[in-house]
Amino acid sequence: MSQQTPSIPSPLPVLGQSIPYDRFLDCVHCGLCTASCPTYVETGDENDGPRGRIYLMRAVVDGRLELTNAVRGHLDSCLDCRSCETACPSGVQYGRLLEPFRVEMQNHVTQSSHEDSSTQTRPTRIRKPDWFHRWILYGLFPYRNRMAWALGPARWMQKLKLDRAMNALGLTKLLPLRLQRMQAQLPQLRAAVPELPEFLPAKGQRRAKVALFTGCVADAMFRHVHWATARVLQENGCDVVIPRQQGCCGAIHYHNGAAQPAMNLMKQNITAFQDPSIDAIIVNVAGCGSMLKDYGHISEELNGHAASGTENNTAPAQTFSSRIRDVHEFLDALGPVPPRGRIEAIVAYQDACHLQHAQKIRQQPRDLLKLIPGIQLKSINEPELCCGAAGSYNLTQPDMADRLGRRKLSCIMETKPEIIASGNAGCSMQLQAHLQQQGLAIPVLHPMELLDLSYQQKPVSSLR
Ligand code: SF4
Ligand code: SF4
């Protein structure tokens, strides 16, 4: 009988190898970013602020600090909102430190050598995603058809008010905690609308040919926003192409450190949108737009990462990213056709972090909303602070997400709004959940929905 040679575990990669060390050195520890960091503002703990987190990552890379559960906790509690980038006078690319660091953290699991798991840990093996990541974050959310299938019964339950009955009877408490959280965060779902066709022609003189990115969760839950966006683009003289082969942008995976599935989705989207006759690829969800604009440098980092095992060819990703435009950015540059329909309402505009910080788009949505006759646009306090949605953060860090959600809503309510406008599906869900908790019936709409209503000369009450 032949004896098997015992396998020798391969050495773990040293953390931080995919990050050029100079990026850490850009931080001069001035602390000017701390007041704009939502987690620091809430906890007052330096380790929950950008300067502290950069220090922690660098210390781990230098080998001066072990990647303990406590260190992980401070890094996991970061929203990746990039408010610190906007505030930083030294141009620190915080997202380009944290995101690749998280990918590398995913390849390490911490194992306590003491009873107290917050101290003295060492990397031992690949960290496996738990059931929630495997089945929900990675197995459900990135697939629009699975999401649509899962939302079908939820729509009926809302319609028949069975969800309220389940809550009242305490039946939802039988669900695992994170599913309870998902159920509580689910907004009032609009009636299902048909899939967008592959092509919608421009109205009037043709000014551009664009492709629309529809994504995953956004297409399953906010398809009405895609329709509104497509109609606004048509009104502005754009042929709109909607490629069927497109998929999730990959942000769910990438921001949770799962590199290879993110790379696969990147390749799928690059192939789906390769038509050279398209002038721009339009995105109406801030989080997806930011991820798609980052494909170029993410591809560079992941290709350089030992775990990726992919060929080093980043040119298609760079080209793809250079063609991405947020819809507000695109319309503002194109020169919008003024809408005619009046909407008499006080509108509070909420800046999504991945628009204002990651994409530096602040003025364009405001300018577009101001074109609508009748709208009184209000600014809110603390516009730079995240609402706590931050992609899947809301589900993985519920306590901090709730604190920030309450804080954001109280700033918004100071303006006494009749409508809240937000350019990101995640923010919209977070705000709707907090409004619902407080018994407030204020619609949260995408700026494209308001523009669409104005072009169609329809009232807000016509939305179902
Ligand atoms: S990230 Fe920028 S603002 Fe913050 S401490 Fe470092 S240099 Fe200063
Ligand atoms: S990304 Fe946001 S939460 Fe994270 S350190 Fe920067 S400001 Fe704070």
Short mmCIF file of C-alpha atoms and ligand atoms in Angstrom, two decimals:
data_model
loop_
_atom_site.label_atom_id
_atom_site.label_comp_id
_atom_site.label_asym_id
_atom_site.label_seq_id
_atom_site.Cartn_x
_atom_site.Cartn_y
_atom_site.Cartn_z
CA MET A 1 0.00 0.00 0.00
CA SER A 2 1.47 3.32 -1.04
CA GLN A 3 1.89 5.96 1.62
CA GLN A 4 0.68 9.49 0.87
CA THR A 5 3.21 12.28 1.37
CA PRO A 6 1.82 14.72 3.95
CA SER A 7 0.97 18.01 2.24
CA ILE A 8 2.99 21.04 3.32
CA PRO A 9 0.84 24.14 3.72
CA SER A 10 1.91 26.86 1.31
CA PRO A 11 3.13 30.04 3.01
CA LEU A 12 0.53 32.77 3.35
CA PRO A 13 1.09 35.92 1.35
CA VAL A 14 2.36 38.86 3.36
CA LEU A 15 -0.46 41.36 3.77
CA GLY A 16 -0.35 44.55 1.71
CA GLN A 17 1.66 43.17 -1.21
CA SER A 18 -0.77 44.52 -3.81
CA ILE A 19 -0.59 48.07 -2.40
CA PRO A 20 2.27 50.37 -3.45
CA TYR A 21 3.84 51.38 -0.12
CA ASP A 22 4.01 55.06 -1.17
CA ARG A 23 0.24 55.25 -0.84
CA PHE A 24 0.57 54.83 2.92
CA LEU A 25 3.24 57.52 3.03
CA ASP A 26 0.92 60.08 1.40
CA CYS A 27 -0.80 60.40 4.78
CA VAL A 28 0.97 63.01 6.90
CA HIS A 29 -1.23 62.32 9.95
CA CYS A 30 -2.63 65.87 10.02
CA GLY A 31 -6.06 64.65 11.13
CA LEU A 32 -7.99 67.09 8.90
CA CYS A 33 -10.12 64.20 7.67
CA THR A 34 -11.36 62.94 11.03
CA ALA A 35 -14.30 65.35 11.43
CA SER A 36 -15.71 64.22 8.08
CA CYS A 37 -15.54 60.52 8.95
CA PRO A 38 -18.96 59.22 10.00
CA THR A 39 -17.67 56.39 12.18
CA TYR A 40 -15.19 58.68 13.97
CA VAL A 41 -17.91 61.30 14.49
CA GLU A 42 -20.11 58.62 16.07
CA THR A 43 -17.55 56.81 18.25
CA GLY A 44 -14.80 59.41 18.85
CA ASP A 45 -12.28 56.56 18.60
CA GLU A 46 -9.16 57.41 16.56
CA ASN A 47 -9.03 53.80 15.32
CA ASP A 48 -12.46 54.33 13.77
CA GLY A 49 -11.23 57.30 11.75
CA PRO A 50 -9.26 57.46 8.50
CA ARG A 51 -5.94 58.45 10.07
CA GLY A 52 -6.19 55.63 12.61
CA ARG A 53 -7.21 53.06 10.01
CA ILE A 54 -4.35 54.03 7.70
CA TYR A 55 -2.00 53.71 10.67
CA LEU A 56 -3.40 50.26 11.51
CA MET A 57 -3.06 48.98 7.92
CA ARG A 58 0.48 50.30 7.62
CA ALA A 59 1.48 48.80 10.96
CA VAL A 60 0.16 45.40 9.82
CA VAL A 61 2.02 45.70 6.49
CA ASP A 62 5.21 46.66 8.37
CA GLY A 63 4.81 43.65 10.65
CA ARG A 64 4.57 45.88 13.72
CA LEU A 65 1.01 44.82 14.45
CA GLU A 66 -0.81 41.53 14.10
CA LEU A 67 -4.08 41.36 12.23
CA THR A 68 -6.11 40.75 15.35
CA ASN A 69 -9.88 40.60 15.48
CA ALA A 70 -9.79 44.05 17.07
CA VAL A 71 -7.82 45.46 14.11
CA ARG A 72 -10.17 43.74 11.68
CA GLY A 73 -13.11 45.23 13.57
CA HIS A 74 -11.87 48.80 13.05
CA LEU A 75 -11.28 48.13 9.35
CA ASP A 76 -14.57 46.27 8.85
CA SER A 77 -16.49 49.14 10.43
CA CYS A 78 -15.25 51.54 7.73
CA LEU A 79 -18.07 52.37 5.29
CA ASP A 80 -15.66 52.93 2.40
CA CYS A 81 -17.65 56.14 1.86
CA ARG A 82 -14.46 58.03 0.95
CA SER A 83 -15.55 61.21 2.71
CA CYS A 84 -11.98 61.31 4.03
CA GLU A 85 -10.66 61.57 0.45
CA THR A 86 -12.72 64.69 -0.15
CA ALA A 87 -11.45 66.22 3.11
CA CYS A 88 -7.80 65.26 2.74
CA PRO A 89 -5.54 68.11 1.52
CA SER A 90 -2.71 65.66 0.78
CA GLY A 91 -4.63 63.64 -1.81
CA VAL A 92 -4.54 60.36 0.11
CA GLN A 93 -6.28 57.67 -1.94
CA TYR A 94 -7.98 56.03 0.99
CA GLY A 95 -10.20 53.73 -1.10
CA ARG A 96 -7.13 52.40 -2.90
CA LEU A 97 -5.63 51.49 0.44
CA LEU A 98 -8.67 49.97 2.12
CA GLU A 99 -10.18 48.05 -0.80
CA PRO A 100 -7.09 46.03 -1.80
CA PHE A 101 -6.27 45.57 1.89
CA ARG A 102 -9.72 44.04 2.40
CA VAL A 103 -9.15 41.67 -0.52
CA GLU A 104 -5.95 40.53 1.15
CA MET A 105 -7.61 40.28 4.57
CA GLN A 106 -10.07 37.88 2.98
CA ASN A 107 -7.18 35.48 2.41
CA HIS A 108 -6.32 35.41 6.06
CA VAL A 109 -8.31 34.05 8.94
CA THR A 110 -7.44 35.07 12.44
CA GLN A 111 -7.20 32.38 15.05
CA SER A 112 -6.99 33.21 18.70
CA SER A 113 -4.14 31.79 20.69
CA HIS A 114 -5.76 33.10 23.86
CA GLU A 115 -9.26 32.85 25.18
CA ASP A 116 -9.83 36.53 24.47
CA SER A 117 -10.30 36.56 20.70
CA SER A 118 -9.59 40.28 20.46
CA THR A 119 -5.86 39.81 21.05
CA GLN A 120 -2.87 37.78 19.87
CA THR A 121 -4.14 36.26 16.66
CA ARG A 122 -2.23 34.88 13.73
CA PRO A 123 -3.09 34.11 10.11
CA THR A 124 -3.62 30.41 9.49
CA ARG A 125 -5.70 29.58 6.42
CA ILE A 126 -8.04 30.96 3.77
CA ARG A 127 -11.03 32.67 5.35
CA LYS A 128 -14.26 30.98 4.19
CA PRO A 129 -17.37 33.12 3.64
CA ASP A 130 -20.19 32.35 6.10
CA TRP A 131 -23.70 31.24 4.99
CA PHE A 132 -24.93 34.82 4.73
CA HIS A 133 -22.11 35.85 2.39
CA ARG A 134 -22.32 32.61 0.38
CA TRP A 135 -26.07 32.35 -0.10
CA ILE A 136 -27.33 35.93 0.21
CA LEU A 137 -24.59 38.46 -0.59
CA TYR A 138 -22.88 36.37 -3.27
CA GLY A 139 -25.60 33.85 -4.23
CA LEU A 140 -28.69 36.08 -4.41
CA PHE A 141 -28.01 39.82 -4.65
CA PRO A 142 -25.75 39.81 -7.75
CA TYR A 143 -28.36 37.96 -9.86
CA ARG A 144 -31.31 40.07 -10.97
CA ASN A 145 -33.46 37.05 -11.91
CA ARG A 146 -32.95 35.34 -8.57
CA MET A 147 -33.65 38.63 -6.82
CA ALA A 148 -36.81 39.18 -8.88
CA TRP A 149 -37.92 35.63 -8.00
CA ALA A 150 -37.25 36.24 -4.29
CA LEU A 151 -39.09 39.58 -4.34
CA GLY A 152 -42.27 38.12 -5.90
CA PRO A 153 -43.65 36.65 -2.65
CA ALA A 154 -42.46 39.75 -0.72
CA ARG A 155 -44.54 41.96 -3.05
CA TRP A 156 -47.65 39.86 -2.44
CA MET A 157 -47.08 39.82 1.30
CA GLN A 158 -46.83 43.61 1.33
CA LYS A 159 -49.92 43.90 -0.83
CA LEU A 160 -51.95 41.65 1.45
CA LYS A 161 -50.33 43.26 4.54
CA LEU A 162 -49.12 39.83 5.64
CA ASP A 163 -45.70 41.31 6.42
CA ARG A 164 -47.28 43.56 9.06
CA ALA A 165 -49.25 40.64 10.45
CA MET A 166 -46.06 38.57 10.70
CA ASN A 167 -44.34 41.42 12.53
CA ALA A 168 -47.27 41.90 14.88
CA LEU A 169 -47.33 38.18 15.72
CA GLY A 170 -43.57 38.17 16.22
CA LEU A 171 -43.11 35.52 13.51
CA THR A 172 -40.27 37.43 11.83
CA LYS A 173 -38.28 37.00 15.06
CA LEU A 174 -37.99 33.30 14.17
CA LEU A 175 -35.73 34.22 11.23
CA PRO A 176 -31.93 34.38 11.63
CA LEU A 177 -30.88 37.88 12.74
CA ARG A 178 -29.50 38.97 9.39
CA LEU A 179 -32.64 37.84 7.54
CA GLN A 180 -34.72 39.75 10.10
CA ARG A 181 -32.61 42.76 9.25
CA MET A 182 -33.19 42.28 5.51
CA GLN A 183 -36.91 41.99 6.06
CA ALA A 184 -36.93 45.17 8.15
CA GLN A 185 -34.94 47.08 5.53
CA LEU A 186 -37.18 46.09 2.61
CA PRO A 187 -38.91 49.21 1.27
CA GLN A 188 -42.51 49.33 0.09
CA LEU A 189 -42.06 47.64 -3.28
CA ARG A 190 -43.56 49.24 -6.37
CA ALA A 191 -45.55 47.12 -8.82
CA ALA A 192 -43.27 45.00 -11.02
CA VAL A 193 -42.53 46.58 -14.42
CA PRO A 194 -41.38 44.80 -17.60
CA GLU A 195 -37.73 44.40 -18.51
CA LEU A 196 -36.34 47.24 -20.62
CA PRO A 197 -36.04 46.36 -24.33
CA GLU A 198 -32.61 46.14 -25.94
CA PHE A 199 -33.10 49.44 -27.75
CA LEU A 200 -35.07 52.66 -27.20
CA PRO A 201 -34.80 55.39 -29.88
CA ALA A 202 -34.00 59.05 -29.31
CA LYS A 203 -36.81 61.60 -29.42
CA GLY A 204 -36.31 64.45 -31.84
CA GLN A 205 -32.85 65.14 -33.18
CA ARG A 206 -30.38 62.37 -32.24
CA ARG A 207 -27.54 63.77 -30.14
CA ALA A 208 -25.86 60.63 -28.78
CA LYS A 209 -26.00 56.85 -28.58
CA VAL A 210 -25.62 55.52 -25.05
CA ALA A 211 -25.76 52.18 -23.28
CA LEU A 212 -27.59 51.83 -19.96
CA PHE A 213 -26.13 49.81 -17.11
CA THR A 214 -28.96 48.13 -15.19
CA GLY A 215 -27.05 46.00 -12.64
CA CYS A 216 -28.56 43.47 -10.24
CA VAL A 217 -30.40 44.63 -7.08
CA ALA A 218 -31.22 47.94 -8.77
CA ASP A 219 -32.84 46.14 -11.70
CA ALA A 220 -34.83 43.82 -9.44
CA MET A 221 -36.06 46.49 -7.02
CA PHE A 222 -35.75 49.82 -8.85
CA ARG A 223 -36.44 48.94 -12.47
CA HIS A 224 -38.90 51.86 -12.55
CA VAL A 225 -35.85 54.14 -12.09
CA HIS A 226 -34.18 52.52 -15.12
CA TRP A 227 -37.31 53.18 -17.18
CA ALA A 228 -37.39 56.79 -15.97
CA THR A 229 -33.68 57.20 -16.78
CA ALA A 230 -34.12 55.73 -20.26
CA ARG A 231 -37.08 58.04 -20.99
CA VAL A 232 -35.10 61.09 -19.78
CA LEU A 233 -32.22 60.09 -22.05
CA GLN A 234 -34.63 59.67 -24.98
CA GLU A 235 -36.10 63.12 -24.28
CA ASN A 236 -32.55 64.45 -24.47
CA GLY A 237 -31.98 63.02 -27.95
CA CYS A 238 -30.21 59.77 -26.98
CA ASP A 239 -30.60 56.35 -28.54
CA VAL A 240 -30.49 53.99 -25.57
CA VAL A 241 -29.04 50.48 -25.85
CA ILE A 242 -29.53 48.00 -22.99
CA PRO A 243 -27.17 45.02 -23.46
CA ARG A 244 -28.72 41.77 -22.22
CA GLN A 245 -25.39 40.12 -21.33
CA GLN A 246 -24.48 42.63 -18.63
CA GLY A 247 -24.37 41.61 -14.95
CA CYS A 248 -23.71 42.89 -11.45
CA CYS A 249 -20.90 45.47 -11.28
CA GLY A 250 -18.99 43.27 -8.79
CA ALA A 251 -19.00 45.79 -5.93
CA ILE A 252 -20.71 43.39 -3.51
CA HIS A 253 -17.90 40.88 -3.96
CA TYR A 254 -15.04 43.34 -4.21
CA HIS A 255 -16.01 45.39 -1.15
CA ASN A 256 -16.24 42.18 0.84
CA GLY A 257 -12.80 41.11 -0.35
CA ALA A 258 -13.89 38.35 -2.81
CA ALA A 259 -11.53 39.14 -5.70
CA GLN A 260 -12.05 36.35 -8.24
CA PRO A 261 -15.85 36.60 -8.56
CA ALA A 262 -15.46 40.38 -8.89
CA MET A 263 -12.97 39.84 -11.74
CA ASN A 264 -15.39 37.46 -13.49
CA LEU A 265 -18.19 40.04 -13.35
CA MET A 266 -15.81 42.73 -14.61
CA LYS A 267 -14.98 40.58 -17.65
CA GLN A 268 -18.68 39.90 -18.30
CA ASN A 269 -19.50 43.62 -18.30
CA ILE A 270 -16.50 44.62 -20.39
CA THR A 271 -17.63 42.11 -23.04
CA ALA A 272 -21.29 43.20 -22.82
CA PHE A 273 -20.49 46.89 -23.43
CA GLN A 274 -17.77 46.63 -26.05
CA ASP A 275 -19.80 48.13 -28.94
CA PRO A 276 -17.50 50.95 -30.19
CA SER A 277 -20.42 52.97 -31.58
CA ILE A 278 -21.61 53.78 -28.04
CA ASP A 279 -20.68 57.29 -26.87
CA ALA A 280 -21.02 56.56 -23.14
CA ILE A 281 -22.12 53.87 -20.70
CA ILE A 282 -24.70 55.46 -18.40
CA VAL A 283 -25.15 54.51 -14.76
CA ASN A 284 -27.90 55.77 -12.42
CA VAL A 285 -26.74 54.07 -9.20
CA ALA A 286 -23.87 55.91 -7.51
CA GLY A 287 -22.32 52.78 -5.98
CA CYS A 288 -22.30 50.85 -9.27
CA GLY A 289 -21.01 53.87 -11.19
CA SER A 290 -18.12 54.28 -8.81
CA MET A 291 -17.21 50.59 -9.07
CA LEU A 292 -17.43 50.62 -12.89
CA LYS A 293 -15.23 53.73 -13.07
CA ASP A 294 -12.71 51.89 -10.88
CA TYR A 295 -12.45 48.76 -13.10
CA GLY A 296 -9.20 50.06 -14.59
CA HIS A 297 -7.25 50.38 -11.38
CA ILE A 298 -8.98 47.45 -9.66
CA SER A 299 -7.93 45.27 -12.56
CA GLU A 300 -4.35 46.54 -12.19
CA GLU A 301 -4.34 45.71 -8.49
CA LEU A 302 -6.00 42.33 -8.80
CA ASN A 303 -3.77 41.30 -11.68
CA GLY A 304 -0.81 42.18 -9.55
CA HIS A 305 -2.25 40.20 -6.68
CA ALA A 306 -0.78 36.74 -6.25
CA ALA A 307 -4.15 35.16 -5.49
CA SER A 308 -5.89 36.31 -8.64
CA GLY A 309 -4.13 33.99 -11.11
CA THR A 310 -5.29 36.11 -14.06
CA GLU A 311 -3.34 37.36 -17.04
CA ASN A 312 -1.91 40.85 -16.78
CA ASN A 313 -3.96 42.73 -19.37
CA THR A 314 -5.70 45.76 -17.93
CA ALA A 315 -6.24 47.79 -21.14
CA PRO A 316 -9.87 46.62 -21.78
CA ALA A 317 -10.79 47.50 -18.18
CA GLN A 318 -9.19 50.96 -18.50
CA THR A 319 -11.06 51.62 -21.76
CA PHE A 320 -14.33 50.42 -20.23
CA SER A 321 -13.91 52.68 -17.18
CA SER A 322 -13.13 55.71 -19.33
CA ARG A 323 -16.56 55.35 -21.00
CA ILE A 324 -18.61 55.28 -17.78
CA ARG A 325 -20.71 58.34 -16.99
CA ASP A 326 -23.09 58.91 -14.14
CA VAL A 327 -26.41 59.99 -15.69
CA HIS A 328 -26.33 63.44 -13.99
CA GLU A 329 -22.77 64.00 -15.16
CA PHE A 330 -23.67 62.95 -18.71
CA LEU A 331 -26.82 65.08 -19.03
CA ASP A 332 -25.12 68.11 -17.53
CA ALA A 333 -22.29 67.84 -20.07
CA LEU A 334 -24.68 67.15 -22.96
CA GLY A 335 -26.80 70.21 -22.12
CA PRO A 336 -30.20 69.10 -20.81
CA VAL A 337 -33.44 69.87 -22.64
CA PRO A 338 -35.45 71.91 -20.07
CA PRO A 339 -38.47 70.00 -18.77
CA ARG A 340 -41.84 71.80 -18.71
CA GLY A 341 -44.07 70.05 -16.17
CA ARG A 342 -44.38 71.73 -12.75
CA ILE A 343 -43.69 69.86 -9.53
CA GLU A 344 -44.65 72.10 -6.62
CA ALA A 345 -42.66 70.58 -3.76
CA ILE A 346 -39.89 71.16 -1.24
CA VAL A 347 -37.19 68.68 -2.22
CA ALA A 348 -34.26 67.74 0.03
CA TYR A 349 -31.38 66.37 -2.04
CA GLN A 350 -29.25 63.75 -0.30
CA ASP A 351 -25.71 63.37 -1.65
CA ALA A 352 -24.78 59.72 -2.10
CA CYS A 353 -21.18 59.13 -0.96
CA HIS A 354 -20.28 57.30 -4.12
CA LEU A 355 -21.43 60.30 -6.14
CA GLN A 356 -20.06 63.18 -4.05
CA HIS A 357 -16.84 61.60 -2.74
CA ALA A 358 -15.93 58.75 -5.09
CA GLN A 359 -17.04 60.43 -8.34
CA LYS A 360 -16.85 64.11 -7.24
CA ILE A 361 -20.35 64.75 -8.59
CA ARG A 362 -22.17 67.26 -6.37
CA GLN A 363 -23.42 70.14 -8.46
CA GLN A 364 -24.83 68.35 -11.51
CA PRO A 365 -27.79 66.62 -9.78
CA ARG A 366 -28.69 69.90 -8.07
CA ASP A 367 -28.55 71.80 -11.37
CA LEU A 368 -30.76 69.22 -13.06
CA LEU A 369 -33.34 69.30 -10.26
CA LYS A 370 -33.39 73.10 -10.38
CA LEU A 371 -34.49 72.88 -14.03
CA ILE A 372 -37.84 71.44 -12.93
CA PRO A 373 -40.38 74.26 -12.59
CA GLY A 374 -41.86 74.53 -9.09
CA ILE A 375 -39.21 72.59 -7.15
CA GLN A 376 -37.75 74.29 -4.07
CA LEU A 377 -34.41 72.57 -3.56
CA LYS A 378 -33.11 72.45 0.02
CA SER A 379 -29.59 71.79 1.31
CA ILE A 380 -29.22 69.57 4.35
CA ASN A 381 -26.75 69.76 7.24
CA GLU A 382 -23.78 67.37 7.30
CA PRO A 383 -24.13 66.53 3.59
CA GLU A 384 -20.70 64.89 3.60
CA LEU A 385 -21.64 62.18 6.12
CA CYS A 386 -22.79 58.77 4.91
CA CYS A 387 -26.40 57.67 5.59
CA GLY A 388 -25.13 54.26 6.74
CA ALA A 389 -26.31 52.25 3.73
CA ALA A 390 -22.88 51.74 2.09
CA GLY A 391 -23.74 48.69 -0.01
CA SER A 392 -24.02 45.62 2.19
CA TYR A 393 -22.68 47.51 5.27
CA ASN A 394 -26.25 47.99 6.36
CA LEU A 395 -26.56 44.22 6.75
CA THR A 396 -23.09 43.44 8.08
CA GLN A 397 -22.72 46.39 10.54
CA PRO A 398 -26.33 47.05 11.56
CA ASP A 399 -25.65 49.07 14.74
CA MET A 400 -23.49 51.72 13.11
CA ALA A 401 -25.74 51.73 10.01
CA ASP A 402 -28.74 52.51 12.23
CA ARG A 403 -26.95 55.28 14.10
CA LEU A 404 -25.95 56.93 10.85
CA GLY A 405 -29.39 56.40 9.29
CA ARG A 406 -31.09 58.17 12.20
CA ARG A 407 -28.53 60.98 12.07
CA LYS A 408 -29.02 61.50 8.33
CA LEU A 409 -32.80 61.48 8.54
CA SER A 410 -32.82 64.05 11.33
CA CYS A 411 -30.67 66.38 9.16
CA ILE A 412 -33.03 65.84 6.22
CA MET A 413 -36.17 66.44 8.30
CA GLU A 414 -34.87 69.87 9.42
CA THR A 415 -35.68 71.05 5.87
CA LYS A 416 -39.33 69.89 6.17
CA PRO A 417 -39.19 68.11 2.80
CA GLU A 418 -42.16 66.88 0.79
CA ILE A 419 -39.87 64.74 -1.37
CA ILE A 420 -36.36 63.36 -0.74
CA ALA A 421 -34.17 62.97 -3.82
CA SER A 422 -31.28 60.51 -3.89
CA GLY A 423 -29.15 59.15 -6.73
CA ASN A 424 -28.33 55.80 -5.17
CA ALA A 425 -30.52 52.72 -4.64
CA GLY A 426 -28.82 51.82 -1.34
CA CYS A 427 -29.35 55.29 0.18
CA SER A 428 -32.92 55.25 -1.01
CA MET A 429 -33.61 51.94 0.77
CA GLN A 430 -31.88 53.11 3.95
CA LEU A 431 -33.85 56.36 4.06
CA GLN A 432 -37.13 54.59 3.30
CA ALA A 433 -36.52 52.12 6.13
CA HIS A 434 -35.86 54.93 8.62
CA LEU A 435 -38.85 56.95 7.41
CA GLN A 436 -41.01 53.86 7.85
CA GLN A 437 -39.66 53.30 11.37
CA GLN A 438 -40.59 56.86 12.26
CA GLY A 439 -44.02 56.63 10.64
CA LEU A 440 -43.21 59.30 8.06
CA ALA A 441 -44.73 59.01 4.57
CA ILE A 442 -42.31 61.04 2.44
CA PRO A 443 -41.45 59.68 -1.03
CA VAL A 444 -37.77 59.01 -1.74
CA LEU A 445 -37.24 59.44 -5.47
CA HIS A 446 -34.32 59.37 -7.86
CA PRO A 447 -33.69 62.74 -9.60
CA MET A 448 -34.36 60.92 -12.89
CA GLU A 449 -37.87 60.04 -11.69
CA LEU A 450 -38.56 63.70 -10.97
CA LEU A 451 -37.18 64.80 -14.34
CA ASP A 452 -39.17 62.07 -16.08
CA LEU A 453 -42.40 63.21 -14.40
CA SER A 454 -41.68 66.77 -15.44
CA TYR A 455 -40.99 65.78 -19.08
CA GLN A 456 -44.21 63.74 -19.10
CA GLN A 457 -46.09 66.52 -17.30
CA LYS A 458 -47.41 64.04 -14.72
CA PRO A 459 -47.88 64.58 -10.96
CA VAL A 460 -45.83 62.75 -8.31
CA SER A 461 -49.04 61.00 -7.24
CA SER A 462 -49.04 59.12 -10.56
CA LEU A 463 -46.12 56.97 -9.31
CA ARG A 464 -47.28 53.60 -8.00
S1 SF4 B 1 -5.71 61.03 5.32
FE1 SF4 B 1 -5.17 63.09 4.68
S2 SF4 B 1 -6.33 64.44 6.02
FE2 SF4 B 1 -6.33 62.40 6.97
S3 SF4 B 1 -4.61 62.42 8.37
FE3 SF4 B 1 -3.84 61.58 6.44
S4 SF4 B 1 -3.05 63.35 5.31
FE4 SF4 B 1 -4.32 64.16 6.97
S1 SF4 B 2 -14.05 55.78 4.05
FE1 SF4 B 2 -15.61 56.85 5.29
S2 SF4 B 2 -15.85 55.58 7.14
FE2 SF4 B 2 -13.96 54.94 6.14
S3 SF4 B 2 -12.34 56.12 7.10
FE3 SF4 B 2 -12.95 57.28 5.29
S4 SF4 B 2 -14.53 58.70 5.99
FE4 SF4 B 2 -14.28 57.12 7.59
#
